[in-house]
Short mmCIF file of C-alpha atoms in Angstrom, two decimals:
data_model
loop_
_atom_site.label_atom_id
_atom_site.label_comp_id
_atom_site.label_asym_id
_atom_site.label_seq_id
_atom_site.Cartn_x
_atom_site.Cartn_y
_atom_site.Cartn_z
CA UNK H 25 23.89 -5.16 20.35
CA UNK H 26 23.44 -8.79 21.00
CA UNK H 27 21.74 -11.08 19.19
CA UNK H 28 18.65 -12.17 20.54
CA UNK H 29 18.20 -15.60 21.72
CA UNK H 30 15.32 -17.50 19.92
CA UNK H 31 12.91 -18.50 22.60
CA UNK H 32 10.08 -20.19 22.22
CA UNK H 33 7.98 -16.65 22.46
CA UNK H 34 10.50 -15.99 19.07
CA UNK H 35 9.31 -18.84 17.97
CA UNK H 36 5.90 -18.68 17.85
CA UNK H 37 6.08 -14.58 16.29
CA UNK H 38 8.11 -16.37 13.40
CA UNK H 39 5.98 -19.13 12.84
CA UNK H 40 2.54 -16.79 13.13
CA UNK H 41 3.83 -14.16 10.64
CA UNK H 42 5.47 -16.69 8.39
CA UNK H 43 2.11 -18.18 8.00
CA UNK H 44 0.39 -14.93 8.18
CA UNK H 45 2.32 -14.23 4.97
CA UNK H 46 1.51 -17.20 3.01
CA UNK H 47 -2.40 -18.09 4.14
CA UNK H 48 -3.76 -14.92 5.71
CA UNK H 49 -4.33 -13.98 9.34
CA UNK H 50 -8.13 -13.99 9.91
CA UNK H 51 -8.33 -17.64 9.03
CA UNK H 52 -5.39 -19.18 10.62
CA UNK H 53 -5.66 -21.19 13.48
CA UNK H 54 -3.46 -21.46 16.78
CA UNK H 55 -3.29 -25.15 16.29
CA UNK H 56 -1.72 -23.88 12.70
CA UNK H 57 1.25 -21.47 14.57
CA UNK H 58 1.41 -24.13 17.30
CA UNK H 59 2.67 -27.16 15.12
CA UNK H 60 4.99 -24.41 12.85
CA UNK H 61 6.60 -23.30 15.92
CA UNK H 62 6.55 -26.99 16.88
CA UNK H 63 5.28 -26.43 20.74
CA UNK H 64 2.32 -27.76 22.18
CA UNK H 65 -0.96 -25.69 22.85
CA UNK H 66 -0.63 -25.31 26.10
CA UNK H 67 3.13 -23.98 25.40
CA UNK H 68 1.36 -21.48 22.60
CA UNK H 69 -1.33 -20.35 25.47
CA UNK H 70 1.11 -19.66 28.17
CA UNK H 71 3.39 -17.63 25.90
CA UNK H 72 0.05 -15.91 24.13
CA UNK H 73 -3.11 -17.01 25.67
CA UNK H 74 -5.11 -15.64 22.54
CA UNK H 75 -5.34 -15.02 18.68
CA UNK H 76 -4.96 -11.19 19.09
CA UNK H 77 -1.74 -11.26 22.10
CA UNK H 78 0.53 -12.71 19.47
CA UNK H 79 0.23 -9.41 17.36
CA UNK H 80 0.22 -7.58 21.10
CA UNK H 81 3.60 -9.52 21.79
CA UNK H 82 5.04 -8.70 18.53
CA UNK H 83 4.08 -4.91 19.37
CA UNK H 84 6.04 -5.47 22.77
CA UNK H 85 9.15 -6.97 20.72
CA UNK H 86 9.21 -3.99 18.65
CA UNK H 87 8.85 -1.73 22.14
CA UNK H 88 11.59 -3.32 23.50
CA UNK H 89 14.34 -2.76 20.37
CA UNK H 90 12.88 0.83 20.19
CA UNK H 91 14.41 1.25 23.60
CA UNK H 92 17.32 -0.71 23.72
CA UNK H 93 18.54 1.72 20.59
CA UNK H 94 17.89 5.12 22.22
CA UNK H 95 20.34 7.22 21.16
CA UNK H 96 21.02 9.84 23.82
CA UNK H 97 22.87 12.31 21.95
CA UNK H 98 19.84 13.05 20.07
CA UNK H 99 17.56 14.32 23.20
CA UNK H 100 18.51 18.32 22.14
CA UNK H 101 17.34 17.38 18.71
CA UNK H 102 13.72 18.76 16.94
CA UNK H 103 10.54 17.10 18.23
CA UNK H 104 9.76 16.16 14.76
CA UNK H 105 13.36 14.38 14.27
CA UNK H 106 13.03 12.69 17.07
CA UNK H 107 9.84 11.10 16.25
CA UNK H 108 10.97 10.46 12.78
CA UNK H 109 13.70 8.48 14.50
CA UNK H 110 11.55 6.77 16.76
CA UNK H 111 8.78 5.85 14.21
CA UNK H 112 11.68 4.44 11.42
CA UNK H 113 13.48 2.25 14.27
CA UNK H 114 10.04 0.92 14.89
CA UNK H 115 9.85 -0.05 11.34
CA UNK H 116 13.52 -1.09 11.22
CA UNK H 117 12.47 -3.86 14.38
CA UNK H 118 9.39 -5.01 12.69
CA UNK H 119 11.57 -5.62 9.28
CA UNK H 120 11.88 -9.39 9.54
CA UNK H 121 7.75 -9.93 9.84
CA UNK H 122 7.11 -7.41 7.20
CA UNK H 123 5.01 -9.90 4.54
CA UNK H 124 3.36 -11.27 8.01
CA UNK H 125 2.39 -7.61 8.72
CA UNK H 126 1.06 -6.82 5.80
CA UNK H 127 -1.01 -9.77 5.89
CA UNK H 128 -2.59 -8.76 9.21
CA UNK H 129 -3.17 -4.90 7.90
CA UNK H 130 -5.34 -6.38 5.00
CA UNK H 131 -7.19 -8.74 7.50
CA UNK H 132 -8.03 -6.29 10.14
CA UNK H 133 -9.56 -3.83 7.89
CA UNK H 134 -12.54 -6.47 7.65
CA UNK H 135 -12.46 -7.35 11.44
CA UNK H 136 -12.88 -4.08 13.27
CA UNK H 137 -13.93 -6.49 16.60
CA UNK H 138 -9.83 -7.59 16.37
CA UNK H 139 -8.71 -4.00 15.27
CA UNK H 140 -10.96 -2.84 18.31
CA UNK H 141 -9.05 -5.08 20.68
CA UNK H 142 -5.87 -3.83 19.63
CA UNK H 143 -6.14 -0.78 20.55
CA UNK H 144 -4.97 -0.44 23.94
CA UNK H 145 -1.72 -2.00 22.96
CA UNK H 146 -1.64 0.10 19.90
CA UNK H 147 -1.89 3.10 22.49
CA UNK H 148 0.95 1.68 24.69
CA UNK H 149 3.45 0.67 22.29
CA UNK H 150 2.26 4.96 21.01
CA UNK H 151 3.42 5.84 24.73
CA UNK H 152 6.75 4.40 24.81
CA UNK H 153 7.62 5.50 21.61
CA UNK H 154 6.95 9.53 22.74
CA UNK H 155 8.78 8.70 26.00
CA UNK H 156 11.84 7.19 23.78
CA UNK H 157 11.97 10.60 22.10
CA UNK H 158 11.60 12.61 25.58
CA UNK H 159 8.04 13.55 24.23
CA UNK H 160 5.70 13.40 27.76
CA UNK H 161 3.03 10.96 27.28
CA UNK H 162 1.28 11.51 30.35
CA UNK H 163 -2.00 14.06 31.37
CA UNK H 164 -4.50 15.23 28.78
CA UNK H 165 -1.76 16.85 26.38
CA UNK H 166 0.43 13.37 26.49
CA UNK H 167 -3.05 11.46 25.59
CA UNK H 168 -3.37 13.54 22.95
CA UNK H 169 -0.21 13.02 21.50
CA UNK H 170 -0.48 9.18 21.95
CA UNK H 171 -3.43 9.24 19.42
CA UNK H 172 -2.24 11.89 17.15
CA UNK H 173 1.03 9.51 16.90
CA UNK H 174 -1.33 6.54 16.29
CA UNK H 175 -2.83 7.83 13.24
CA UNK H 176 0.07 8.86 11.89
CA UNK H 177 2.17 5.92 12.69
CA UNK H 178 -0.96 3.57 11.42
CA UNK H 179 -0.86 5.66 8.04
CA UNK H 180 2.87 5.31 7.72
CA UNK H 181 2.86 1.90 8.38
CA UNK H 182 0.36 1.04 5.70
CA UNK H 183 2.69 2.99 2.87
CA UNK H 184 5.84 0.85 4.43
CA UNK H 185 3.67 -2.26 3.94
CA UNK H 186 4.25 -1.67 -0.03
CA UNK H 187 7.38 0.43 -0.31
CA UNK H 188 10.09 -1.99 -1.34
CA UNK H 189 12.76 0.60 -1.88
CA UNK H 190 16.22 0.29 -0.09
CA UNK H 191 15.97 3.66 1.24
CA UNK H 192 12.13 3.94 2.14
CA UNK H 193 12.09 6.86 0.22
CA UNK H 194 8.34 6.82 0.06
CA UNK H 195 7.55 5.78 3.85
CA UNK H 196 10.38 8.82 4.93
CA UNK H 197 8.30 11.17 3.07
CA UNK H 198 5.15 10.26 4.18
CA UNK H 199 5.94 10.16 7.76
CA UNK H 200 7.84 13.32 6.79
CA UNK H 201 4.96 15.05 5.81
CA UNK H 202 2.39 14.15 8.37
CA UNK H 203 4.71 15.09 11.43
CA UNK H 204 5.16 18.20 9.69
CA UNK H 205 1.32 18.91 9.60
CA UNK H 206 0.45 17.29 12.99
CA UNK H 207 3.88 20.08 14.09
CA UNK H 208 1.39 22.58 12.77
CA UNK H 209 -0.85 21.42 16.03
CA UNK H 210 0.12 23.37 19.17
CA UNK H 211 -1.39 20.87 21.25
CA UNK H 212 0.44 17.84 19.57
CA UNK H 213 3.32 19.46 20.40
CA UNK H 214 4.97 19.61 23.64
CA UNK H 215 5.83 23.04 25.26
CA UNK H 216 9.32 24.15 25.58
CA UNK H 217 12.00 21.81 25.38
CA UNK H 218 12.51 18.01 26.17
CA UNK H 219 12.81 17.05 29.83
CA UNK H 220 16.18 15.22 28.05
CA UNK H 221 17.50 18.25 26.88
CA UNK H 222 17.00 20.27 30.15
CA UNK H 223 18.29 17.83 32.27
CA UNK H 224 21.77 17.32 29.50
CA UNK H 225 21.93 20.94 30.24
CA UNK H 226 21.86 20.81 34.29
#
């Protein structure tokens, strides 16, 4: 895959979580990102026209290398592989802004206002990652599975926060585990096979 050109959006992610790591994220300022990503404020609000959309666009970043690196010879594969898959190329794109992130976990838990706000995106970014898998996110049972793959992702992401292992041994087997109990759901599940693997067989 191509590299990514560093726009000014990139920018502005890598100054925010850079600082994130080093002061905090409740207390810094978007005159603080703006002069680290050296752009003016009116360049920081028309990229991310609030505190909270720079964490939304860094959900969106990690959306968008989720499903550039579909791999669509695993479609026939288990519903609980291809999640794993999805959830650990999630963390894989969110590697670089990992001391930023867990900045902004420790933050949030005393701001439930911000956590609140990030929920929709939270949701989303939930969606496309089903849909990446072949997983249906849509109607009651897709809604469903959109939170039941919050929670789980949110819980995995707090262990990957601290696991500084090479192989994630301890996020793998976390995430591991809690598919496997949320597989013990029939309604988490979809019914039958993937639309993927249906139509590969067509």
């Amino acid at each position: 895959m191509a590299k990514r050109p560093v726009t000014q959006r990139t920018r502005i992610l890598n100054a925010a979580m850079e600082l994130a790591a080093e002061h905090g994220w409740r207390d810094l300022t978007l005159g603080q990102i703006a002069a680290a990503a050296k752009v003016s404020l009116a360049q920081l609000h028309a990229n991310f026209p609030a505190h909270t959309k720079i964490l939304i666009g860094l959900m969106e970043r990690a959306d968008a290398e989720v499903l550039e690196n579909i791999d669509p010879a695993a479609a026939s594969e288990p519903v609980h592989d291809r999640l794993m898959d999805a959830v650990m190329r999630r963390l894989d794109a969110l590697a670089p802004y990992k001391p930023g992130i867990k900045a902004v976990l420790r933050d949030l838990a005393s701001d439930p206002v911000a956590a609140l706000a990030m929920a929709p995106a939270c949701f989303n970014a939930m969606a496309w990652m089903l849909e990446s898998g072949g997983i249906g996110s849509a109607g009651p049972g897709g809604r469903l599975r959109i939170r039941g793959l919050a929670l789980i992702y949110l819980s995995t992401l707090c262990v990957w926060v601290r696991d500084e292992s090479q192989d994630m041994g301890a996020t793998l087997s976390h995430l591991d585990r809690r598919l496997r109990q949320a597989g013990r759901l029939v309604s988490f599940l979809p019914r039958g096979r993937s639309r993927h693997a249906a139509a590969a067989e067509s």
